[in-house]
Amino acid sequence: MTREPAPAQSTALLTDQYELTMVEAALASGAAHRRCVFEVFTRHLPPGRRYGVVAGTGRMLEGLTEFRFGPAEIDWLDDRGIVDGPTLEFLADYRFSGDIHGYAEGEVFMPHSPVLRVEASFAEACLLETYVLSVLNHDSAIASAASRMTVAAGDRPCVEMGSRRTQEFSAVASARAAAVAGFTATSNLEAGRRWGLPTIGTAAHSFTLLHDSEQEAFEAQVKAFGPGTTLLVDTYDVFTAVRRAAEIAGPELGAVRLDSGDLVEQAGEVRALLDSLGNTGTKIIVSSDLDEHAIARLQAAPVDSYGVGTKVVTGAGSPTAAMVYKLVERTDDDGAPVAVAKNAAGKKSVGGVKHPLRSFGEDARAEAELIGVGSAPETEGAPTRELMVPLVLGGEVQAQHIGEEGVVRARRRHAASLAELPAAAKRLQEGEPVLPTIFS
Amino acid sequence: MTREPAPAQSTALLTDQYELTMVEAALASGAAHRRCVFEVFTRHLPPGRRYGVVAGTGRMLEGLTEFRFGPAEIDWLDDRGIVDGPTLEFLADYRFSGDIHGYAEGEVFMPHSPVLRVEASFAEACLLETYVLSVLNHDSAIASAASRMTVAAGDRPCVEMGSRRTQEFSAVASARAAAVAGFTATSNLEAGRRWGLPTIGTAAHSFTLLHDSEQEAFEAQVKAFGPGTTLLVDTYDVFTAVRRAAEIAGPELGAVRLDSGDLVEQAGEVRALLDSLGNTGTKIIVSSDLDEHAIARLQAAPVDSYGVGTKVVTGAGSPTAAMVYKLVERTDDDGAPVAVAKNAAGKKSVGGVKHPLRSFGEDARAEAELIGVGSAPETEGAPTRELMVPLVLGGEVQAQHIGEEGVVRARRRHAASLAELPAAAKRLQEGEPVLPTIFS
């Protein structure tokens, strides 16, 4: 039944069963072919956060081309009796042929920002719901947390090294999302391979413990990687280790890493010791359970870069962005568009296609998220910027959003969007969303 | 350089770069071939939790057979200059040939329980660190949260439906981990395919909104799936929808789903309405942002099953199990074992191979986690149970732990281990770990 060879790794079963059963029932009722508009948005930011960061768009588009039901998927659905024969035929032929617009990856968002708009038949667009949300909810949660960390770190680089504290493929995605939010490198090799991200890493405590002494371990590492390597100095006594590291590697020692204890105090003492030993060029990297608040405290200490693990890959307390994918418009039997919305308690939504613009004040800072329902928003003459960009047109993924280029563009977009926000956006303490969302 | 064909989907780059650079430096120093024992444990449970649940073991073993560096991986490492030529040769030939023992999947654990023990050369065992931790930390976090939910739900089934609120592959893993902890089904199709888990799902609000009226949507769904289907009744007015559902499907209506509002109050009112309409056999499923506490509150309401989403896939506030992978023993140049441990502030570890047993009191309830260091623990005559089982012997994965059988066994193990725990284990309020960990 398939027109094209099945993808090597289908993404089409990375979904909730009801997306397929809805297609079955809608094919039977005839409504499956109604033209629909679904929008992705969140009702609220995580508690106290002032902005969110759209991420995962490129990754979602990369997987979209593999969102096809090959013979293996069709056979399994058939064996299990998940959907009926006509639906299996529809799925075997499925290839998304509609349009997707969205906030450019890296863009900041507010509650109710329509970060993605999917336009296609009900059947085509409905099938993507779970997959699209999984990617965007995860990656946006990570990028939103990561952005607060890079803001806190100012000019000091943040490096992502949390792979072990999240699922193995979430780790790959997290490295990418952190890069969108300004992290300069990752420890994750698969992320390096897929998107060309710079990767880093030298040694763990086990390398020191493996050898008969710290002396032998340091000598082995310097011999293998040269004096410019980073030596981990807290396996036993930090100050003994720093003296030893400087002696073995000499003034060219690249860096020492501190991974435990009171980092603020230690960094100052280690800096003084390094300087007294003539290692004025040796950097200090810290990496013990850092989050944006710990980074902010460390800004006063002589630290050169931050290795961030658990807290970035788990979204610093908010591991999901709480985005939803809602039908806002569909055609009727005459092909005329009808705005639709549910009325469920506490989960009301606003029907109709949303047209967002960001408006700017006299200081050229962003002032509001203006959202027109069904048509362009009222701007009252304020300067504005378009937020929606085409991501998929007639089923064709726009190539600049995927692969390495996608990450580079997203990272640039994020930096530019952040720079436009009012200064309050960069405060770490809890607050309200930094831009009001105004519907018109 | 490879002896066997590369795996279709290598898992070997799902790792931190330093695992590979440590191998390089250890190959150069000669220490790479020292026989090592690494152990996985957590220093603490999430705040207030009384026990943890080991999960992911089977998934980790499934991926272990694909943890090989094929030509694509080797070429990339070479191009990037991540490691040197001799290391590339070692990696190309790499296949784990050591032993892995661990707590059976589904077993409960306490702080410092040695949930996994990896024995091999340094190079072989070191390479697995990040991958093993990624799988176990994620899946154990999900199962630990899920277990509290199934405990709270008692005899009522819990169904996992959180795929959209976590990364797309974490969603698959979460469905499996929730099943280990007693969830009866999942919405995630890929999890159904990989491990034979029962899958569920009928329709979302969008299906109702797609049609010209709720009446038409319900008719379409009942026509497609028969009266035994589950109708979602909160798109507009719940009570109108329940009457309509009962009228269209008749007394055979399978279930109604409530996804918003005050579920305790609504469930009672909906139950009364269904009964008054003659739908005494129609079940009530609830599914709005449930966690263990919400489930506990709903136990007094006439609810038949719980659909759990965000909270289970994000670990109910604790998305990682905080497990670490530490070198505890290695041989010296004469091949004699040496216990090793780091001394870092706040992160001290206990050197030497751990031998755990669970001891039982006169009431046949578990009493303590006894951990012998270097030899069997002192039991003082109490009845005990072995906790470690062989998972990999001489590189061979023990087949009963993987695939569908692995999940079935893990689920059974979890139920049995939970039943042994003191009654306090099942309290939801914050408390201490329910068993003391006693080293000897």
PDB file of C-alpha atoms in Angstrom, chain A residues 9 13-22 24-26 29 31 34 36 38 59 72-73 76-77 80 82 122 129-131 133-135 137-138 163-170 172-173 187-190 192-193 196-207 209-212 220 224-225 234-236 257 259-261 288 310 314 319-320 322-324 327 330 333 340-345 347, chain B residues 9 13-22 24-26 29 31 34 36 38 59 72-73 76-77 80 82 122 129-131 133-135 137-138 163-170 172-173 187-190 192-193 196-207 209-212 220 224-225 234-236 257 259-261 288 310 314 319-320 322-324 327 330 333 340-345 347:
ATOM      1  CA  GLN A   9      13.261   4.382  11.760  1.00  0.00           C
ATOM      2  CA  LEU A  13       4.090   4.901  16.583  1.00  0.00           C
ATOM      3  CA  LEU A  14       5.541   7.491  18.960  1.00  0.00           C
ATOM      4  CA  THR A  15       1.977   8.485  19.593  1.00  0.00           C
ATOM      5  CA  ASP A  16      -1.163   7.935  21.616  1.00  0.00           C
ATOM      6  CA  GLN A  17      -3.538   5.312  20.343  1.00  0.00           C
ATOM      7  CA  TYR A  18      -6.473   7.720  20.272  1.00  0.00           C
ATOM      8  CA  GLU A  19      -4.929   9.750  17.458  1.00  0.00           C
ATOM      9  CA  LEU A  20      -5.408   6.694  15.248  1.00  0.00           C
ATOM     10  CA  THR A  21      -8.829   5.689  16.538  1.00  0.00           C
ATOM     11  CA  MET A  22     -10.065   9.257  16.014  1.00  0.00           C
ATOM     12  CA  GLU A  24     -10.834   5.739  12.067  1.00  0.00           C
ATOM     13  CA  ALA A  25     -14.060   7.203  13.427  1.00  0.00           C
ATOM     14  CA  ALA A  26     -13.633  10.401  11.410  1.00  0.00           C
ATOM     15  CA  SER A  29     -18.194   9.766   9.633  1.00  0.00           C
ATOM     16  CA  ALA A  31     -15.330  14.406   8.852  1.00  0.00           C
ATOM     17  CA  ARG A  34     -12.494  18.611   6.868  1.00  0.00           C
ATOM     18  CA  CYS A  36      -8.564  21.955  10.210  1.00  0.00           C
ATOM     19  CA  PHE A  38      -4.657  23.098  15.242  1.00  0.00           C
ATOM     20  CA  ARG A  59      14.077  18.107  15.740  1.00  0.00           C
ATOM     21  CA  ALA A  72       6.182  -3.214  10.156  1.00  0.00           C
ATOM     22  CA  GLU A  73       3.957  -0.569  11.723  1.00  0.00           C
ATOM     23  CA  TRP A  76       1.494  -4.546  14.090  1.00  0.00           C
ATOM     24  CA  LEU A  77      -1.572  -2.269  14.077  1.00  0.00           C
ATOM     25  CA  ARG A  80      -3.423  -5.907  17.407  1.00  0.00           C
ATOM     26  CA  ILE A  82      -6.017  -1.156  16.793  1.00  0.00           C
ATOM     27  CA  PHE A 122      -8.366  16.548  10.349  1.00  0.00           C
ATOM     28  CA  GLU A 129      -0.585  15.757  17.965  1.00  0.00           C
ATOM     29  CA  THR A 130       1.261  13.501  20.400  1.00  0.00           C
ATOM     30  CA  TYR A 131       4.528  13.472  18.498  1.00  0.00           C
ATOM     31  CA  LEU A 133       3.811  17.872  21.713  1.00  0.00           C
ATOM     32  CA  SER A 134       6.370  15.334  22.975  1.00  0.00           C
ATOM     33  CA  VAL A 135       9.154  17.072  21.100  1.00  0.00           C
ATOM     34  CA  ASN A 137       7.169  20.125  25.434  1.00  0.00           C
ATOM     35  CA  HIS A 138      10.457  18.481  26.270  1.00  0.00           C
ATOM     36  CA  SER A 163      23.168  13.004  30.023  1.00  0.00           C
ATOM     37  CA  ARG A 164      23.264  10.477  32.871  1.00  0.00           C
ATOM     38  CA  ARG A 165      20.387  12.115  34.698  1.00  0.00           C
ATOM     39  CA  THR A 166      17.808  11.836  31.934  1.00  0.00           C
ATOM     40  CA  GLN A 167      16.637   9.168  29.506  1.00  0.00           C
ATOM     41  CA  GLU A 168      19.299   8.344  26.914  1.00  0.00           C
ATOM     42  CA  PHE A 169      17.509   9.962  23.968  1.00  0.00           C
ATOM     43  CA  SER A 170      16.231  12.853  26.060  1.00  0.00           C
ATOM     44  CA  VAL A 172      20.595  13.956  23.108  1.00  0.00           C
ATOM     45  CA  ALA A 173      17.638  16.303  22.767  1.00  0.00           C
ATOM     46  CA  SER A 187      29.361  16.114  26.899  1.00  0.00           C
ATOM     47  CA  ASN A 188      26.907  14.118  24.755  1.00  0.00           C
ATOM     48  CA  LEU A 189      28.558  12.538  21.726  1.00  0.00           C
ATOM     49  CA  GLU A 190      25.377  11.652  19.831  1.00  0.00           C
ATOM     50  CA  GLY A 192      27.718  16.231  18.657  1.00  0.00           C
ATOM     51  CA  ARG A 193      27.267  13.840  15.786  1.00  0.00           C
ATOM     52  CA  GLY A 196      27.632  19.358  14.982  1.00  0.00           C
ATOM     53  CA  LEU A 197      27.612  20.635  18.557  1.00  0.00           C
ATOM     54  CA  PRO A 198      31.032  21.085  20.175  1.00  0.00           C
ATOM     55  CA  THR A 199      31.653  18.250  22.649  1.00  0.00           C
ATOM     56  CA  ILE A 200      33.838  18.219  25.741  1.00  0.00           C
ATOM     57  CA  GLY A 201      35.061  15.836  28.412  1.00  0.00           C
ATOM     58  CA  THR A 202      38.299  14.554  29.899  1.00  0.00           C
ATOM     59  CA  ALA A 203      38.076  12.375  33.025  1.00  0.00           C
ATOM     60  CA  ALA A 204      35.988  11.376  36.050  1.00  0.00           C
ATOM     61  CA  HIS A 205      36.932  10.379  39.604  1.00  0.00           C
ATOM     62  CA  SER A 206      37.073   6.747  38.517  1.00  0.00           C
ATOM     63  CA  PHE A 207      40.134   7.538  36.394  1.00  0.00           C
ATOM     64  CA  LEU A 209      40.815   5.810  41.557  1.00  0.00           C
ATOM     65  CA  LEU A 210      41.841   3.371  38.837  1.00  0.00           C
ATOM     66  CA  HIS A 211      45.493   4.317  39.202  1.00  0.00           C
ATOM     67  CA  ASP A 212      47.729   3.540  42.161  1.00  0.00           C
ATOM     68  CA  ALA A 220      48.720   9.477  32.619  1.00  0.00           C
ATOM     69  CA  ALA A 224      47.665  11.376  26.839  1.00  0.00           C
ATOM     70  CA  PHE A 225      46.156  14.826  26.290  1.00  0.00           C
ATOM     71  CA  ASP A 234      38.576  16.800  44.268  1.00  0.00           C
ATOM     72  CA  THR A 235      38.974  13.026  44.467  1.00  0.00           C
ATOM     73  CA  TYR A 236      40.999  13.336  47.680  1.00  0.00           C
ATOM     74  CA  ARG A 257      37.564  21.037  37.749  1.00  0.00           C
ATOM     75  CA  ASP A 259      32.864  18.956  41.562  1.00  0.00           C
ATOM     76  CA  SER A 260      31.995  19.099  45.285  1.00  0.00           C
ATOM     77  CA  GLY A 261      32.021  21.213  48.418  1.00  0.00           C
ATOM     78  CA  SER A 288      28.352  20.260  41.266  1.00  0.00           C
ATOM     79  CA  THR A 310      20.865  17.357  36.377  1.00  0.00           C
ATOM     80  CA  THR A 314      15.300  18.101  34.091  1.00  0.00           C
ATOM     81  CA  PRO A 319      10.479  19.183  33.049  1.00  0.00           C
ATOM     82  CA  THR A 320       7.621  19.864  30.655  1.00  0.00           C
ATOM     83  CA  ALA A 322       2.726  22.133  29.427  1.00  0.00           C
ATOM     84  CA  MET A 323       1.932  22.886  25.797  1.00  0.00           C
ATOM     85  CA  VAL A 324      -1.319  21.633  24.292  1.00  0.00           C
ATOM     86  CA  LEU A 327      -8.372  22.372  17.248  1.00  0.00           C
ATOM     87  CA  ARG A 330     -12.444  23.525  10.940  1.00  0.00           C
ATOM     88  CA  ASP A 333     -19.818  20.672   4.915  1.00  0.00           C
ATOM     89  CA  VAL A 340     -14.287  26.019  17.564  1.00  0.00           C
ATOM     90  CA  ALA A 341     -13.323  25.798  21.254  1.00  0.00           C
ATOM     91  CA  LYS A 342     -14.042  23.545  24.172  1.00  0.00           C
ATOM     92  CA  ASN A 343     -15.680  24.823  27.290  1.00  0.00           C
ATOM     93  CA  ALA A 344     -14.278  22.408  29.886  1.00  0.00           C
ATOM     94  CA  ALA A 345     -13.929  23.809  33.430  1.00  0.00           C
ATOM     95  CA  LYS A 347      -9.418  24.419  30.427  1.00  0.00           C
TER      96      LYS A 347
ATOM     97  CA  GLN B   9      20.967   1.395  15.636  1.00  0.00           C
ATOM     98  CA  LEU B  13      27.349   7.350  21.249  1.00  0.00           C
ATOM     99  CA  LEU B  14      24.580   7.819  23.819  1.00  0.00           C
ATOM    100  CA  THR B  15      27.329   8.692  26.225  1.00  0.00           C
ATOM    101  CA  ASP B  16      29.549  11.379  27.645  1.00  0.00           C
ATOM    102  CA  GLN B  17      32.757  12.076  25.798  1.00  0.00           C
ATOM    103  CA  TYR B  18      34.890  11.541  28.900  1.00  0.00           C
ATOM    104  CA  GLU B  19      34.059   7.836  29.009  1.00  0.00           C
ATOM    105  CA  LEU B  20      36.004   7.522  25.745  1.00  0.00           C
ATOM    106  CA  THR B  21      38.850   9.857  26.628  1.00  0.00           C
ATOM    107  CA  MET B  22      39.348   8.008  29.923  1.00  0.00           C
ATOM    108  CA  GLU B  24      42.273   6.484  25.725  1.00  0.00           C
ATOM    109  CA  ALA B  25      44.374   7.682  28.659  1.00  0.00           C
ATOM    110  CA  ALA B  26      44.004   4.342  30.469  1.00  0.00           C
ATOM    111  CA  SER B  29      48.914   4.168  30.930  1.00  0.00           C
ATOM    112  CA  ALA B  31      45.555   0.654  33.536  1.00  0.00           C
ATOM    113  CA  ARG B  34      42.768  -3.680  35.327  1.00  0.00           C
ATOM    114  CA  CYS B  36      37.236  -3.296  38.000  1.00  0.00           C
ATOM    115  CA  PHE B  38      31.596  -0.453  39.442  1.00  0.00           C
ATOM    116  CA  ARG B  59      15.647  -1.889  28.535  1.00  0.00           C
ATOM    117  CA  ALA B  72      29.642   5.255  11.156  1.00  0.00           C
ATOM    118  CA  GLU B  73      30.489   5.833  14.819  1.00  0.00           C
ATOM    119  CA  TRP B  76      32.742  10.284  13.226  1.00  0.00           C
ATOM    120  CA  LEU B  77      34.993   9.906  16.266  1.00  0.00           C
ATOM    121  CA  ARG B  80      36.280  14.869  15.104  1.00  0.00           C
ATOM    122  CA  ILE B  82      37.761  12.704  19.872  1.00  0.00           C
ATOM    123  CA  PHE B 122      38.224  -0.661  33.380  1.00  0.00           C
ATOM    124  CA  GLU B 129      28.599   4.433  32.724  1.00  0.00           C
ATOM    125  CA  THR B 130      26.555   7.162  31.047  1.00  0.00           C
ATOM    126  CA  TYR B 131      24.305   4.814  29.115  1.00  0.00           C
ATOM    127  CA  LEU B 133      22.773   5.633  34.326  1.00  0.00           C
ATOM    128  CA  SER B 134      20.590   7.325  31.712  1.00  0.00           C
ATOM    129  CA  VAL B 135      18.357   4.280  31.459  1.00  0.00           C
ATOM    130  CA  ASN B 137      17.877   6.963  36.421  1.00  0.00           C
ATOM    131  CA  HIS B 138      14.975   7.709  34.128  1.00  0.00           C
ATOM    132  CA  SER B 163       3.362  10.630  26.236  1.00  0.00           C
ATOM    133  CA  ARG B 164       2.790  14.213  25.118  1.00  0.00           C
ATOM    134  CA  ARG B 165       4.354  15.660  28.240  1.00  0.00           C
ATOM    135  CA  THR B 166       7.761  14.024  27.910  1.00  0.00           C
ATOM    136  CA  GLN B 167      10.322  13.485  25.157  1.00  0.00           C
ATOM    137  CA  GLU B 168       9.051  11.061  22.498  1.00  0.00           C
ATOM    138  CA  PHE B 169      11.381   8.196  23.436  1.00  0.00           C
ATOM    139  CA  SER B 170      11.106   8.891  27.154  1.00  0.00           C
ATOM    140  CA  VAL B 172       7.992   4.875  25.384  1.00  0.00           C
ATOM    141  CA  ALA B 173      10.279   4.141  28.336  1.00  0.00           C
ATOM    142  CA  SER B 187      -1.777   5.103  25.442  1.00  0.00           C
ATOM    143  CA  ASN B 188       1.668   4.779  23.837  1.00  0.00           C
ATOM    144  CA  LEU B 189       1.649   2.587  20.736  1.00  0.00           C
ATOM    145  CA  GLU B 190       5.411   2.097  20.436  1.00  0.00           C
ATOM    146  CA  GLY B 192       2.695  -1.600  23.049  1.00  0.00           C
ATOM    147  CA  ARG B 193       4.681  -2.807  20.094  1.00  0.00           C
ATOM    148  CA  GLY B 196       3.414  -6.191  24.343  1.00  0.00           C
ATOM    149  CA  LEU B 197       1.831  -3.736  26.777  1.00  0.00           C
ATOM    150  CA  PRO B 198      -1.962  -3.350  26.516  1.00  0.00           C
ATOM    151  CA  THR B 199      -2.787  -0.048  24.809  1.00  0.00           C
ATOM    152  CA  ILE B 200      -5.879   2.101  25.160  1.00  0.00           C
ATOM    153  CA  GLY B 201      -7.430   5.225  23.691  1.00  0.00           C
ATOM    154  CA  THR B 202     -10.584   6.375  21.958  1.00  0.00           C
ATOM    155  CA  ALA B 203     -11.033  10.105  21.381  1.00  0.00           C
ATOM    156  CA  ALA B 204     -10.035  13.627  22.429  1.00  0.00           C
ATOM    157  CA  HIS B 205     -11.963  16.895  22.566  1.00  0.00           C
ATOM    158  CA  SER B 206     -10.879  17.669  19.019  1.00  0.00           C
ATOM    159  CA  PHE B 207     -13.038  14.806  17.772  1.00  0.00           C
ATOM    160  CA  LEU B 209     -15.156  19.854  17.992  1.00  0.00           C
ATOM    161  CA  LEU B 210     -14.540  18.469  14.514  1.00  0.00           C
ATOM    162  CA  HIS B 211     -18.179  17.510  14.112  1.00  0.00           C
ATOM    163  CA  ASP B 212     -21.112  19.873  13.737  1.00  0.00           C
ATOM    164  CA  ALA B 220     -19.839   8.712  14.854  1.00  0.00           C
ATOM    165  CA  ALA B 224     -17.205   3.133  14.668  1.00  0.00           C
ATOM    166  CA  PHE B 225     -16.409   1.366  17.942  1.00  0.00           C
ATOM    167  CA  ASP B 234     -16.606  17.459  29.166  1.00  0.00           C
ATOM    168  CA  THR B 235     -16.194  19.326  25.897  1.00  0.00           C
ATOM    169  CA  TYR B 236     -19.258  21.451  26.611  1.00  0.00           C
ATOM    170  CA  ARG B 257     -14.285  10.132  30.699  1.00  0.00           C
ATOM    171  CA  ASP B 259     -10.967  15.437  32.087  1.00  0.00           C
ATOM    172  CA  SER B 260     -11.559  18.724  33.942  1.00  0.00           C
ATOM    173  CA  GLY B 261     -13.193  20.391  36.913  1.00  0.00           C
ATOM    174  CA  SER B 288      -7.090  15.594  34.740  1.00  0.00           C
ATOM    175  CA  THR B 310       2.129  14.494  33.181  1.00  0.00           C
ATOM    176  CA  THR B 314       7.819  13.450  34.977  1.00  0.00           C
ATOM    177  CA  PRO B 319      12.303  13.147  37.258  1.00  0.00           C
ATOM    178  CA  THR B 320      15.614  11.421  38.002  1.00  0.00           C
ATOM    179  CA  ALA B 322      19.970  10.419  41.257  1.00  0.00           C
ATOM    180  CA  MET B 323      21.846   7.152  40.832  1.00  0.00           C
ATOM    181  CA  VAL B 324      25.617   7.212  40.380  1.00  0.00           C
ATOM    182  CA  LEU B 327      34.388   2.449  40.939  1.00  0.00           C
ATOM    183  CA  ARG B 330      40.104  -2.554  41.031  1.00  0.00           C
ATOM    184  CA  ASP B 333      49.642  -4.648  39.047  1.00  0.00           C
ATOM    185  CA  VAL B 340      38.799   2.330  46.314  1.00  0.00           C
ATOM    186  CA  ALA B 341      36.631   5.339  47.177  1.00  0.00           C
ATOM    187  CA  LYS B 342      36.732   9.054  46.611  1.00  0.00           C
ATOM    188  CA  ASN B 343      36.772  11.478  49.470  1.00  0.00           C
ATOM    189  CA  ALA B 344      35.104  14.500  47.880  1.00  0.00           C
ATOM    190  CA  ALA B 345      33.192  16.788  50.282  1.00  0.00           C
ATOM    191  CA  LYS B 347      30.065  12.918  48.021  1.00  0.00           C
TER     192      LYS B 347
END
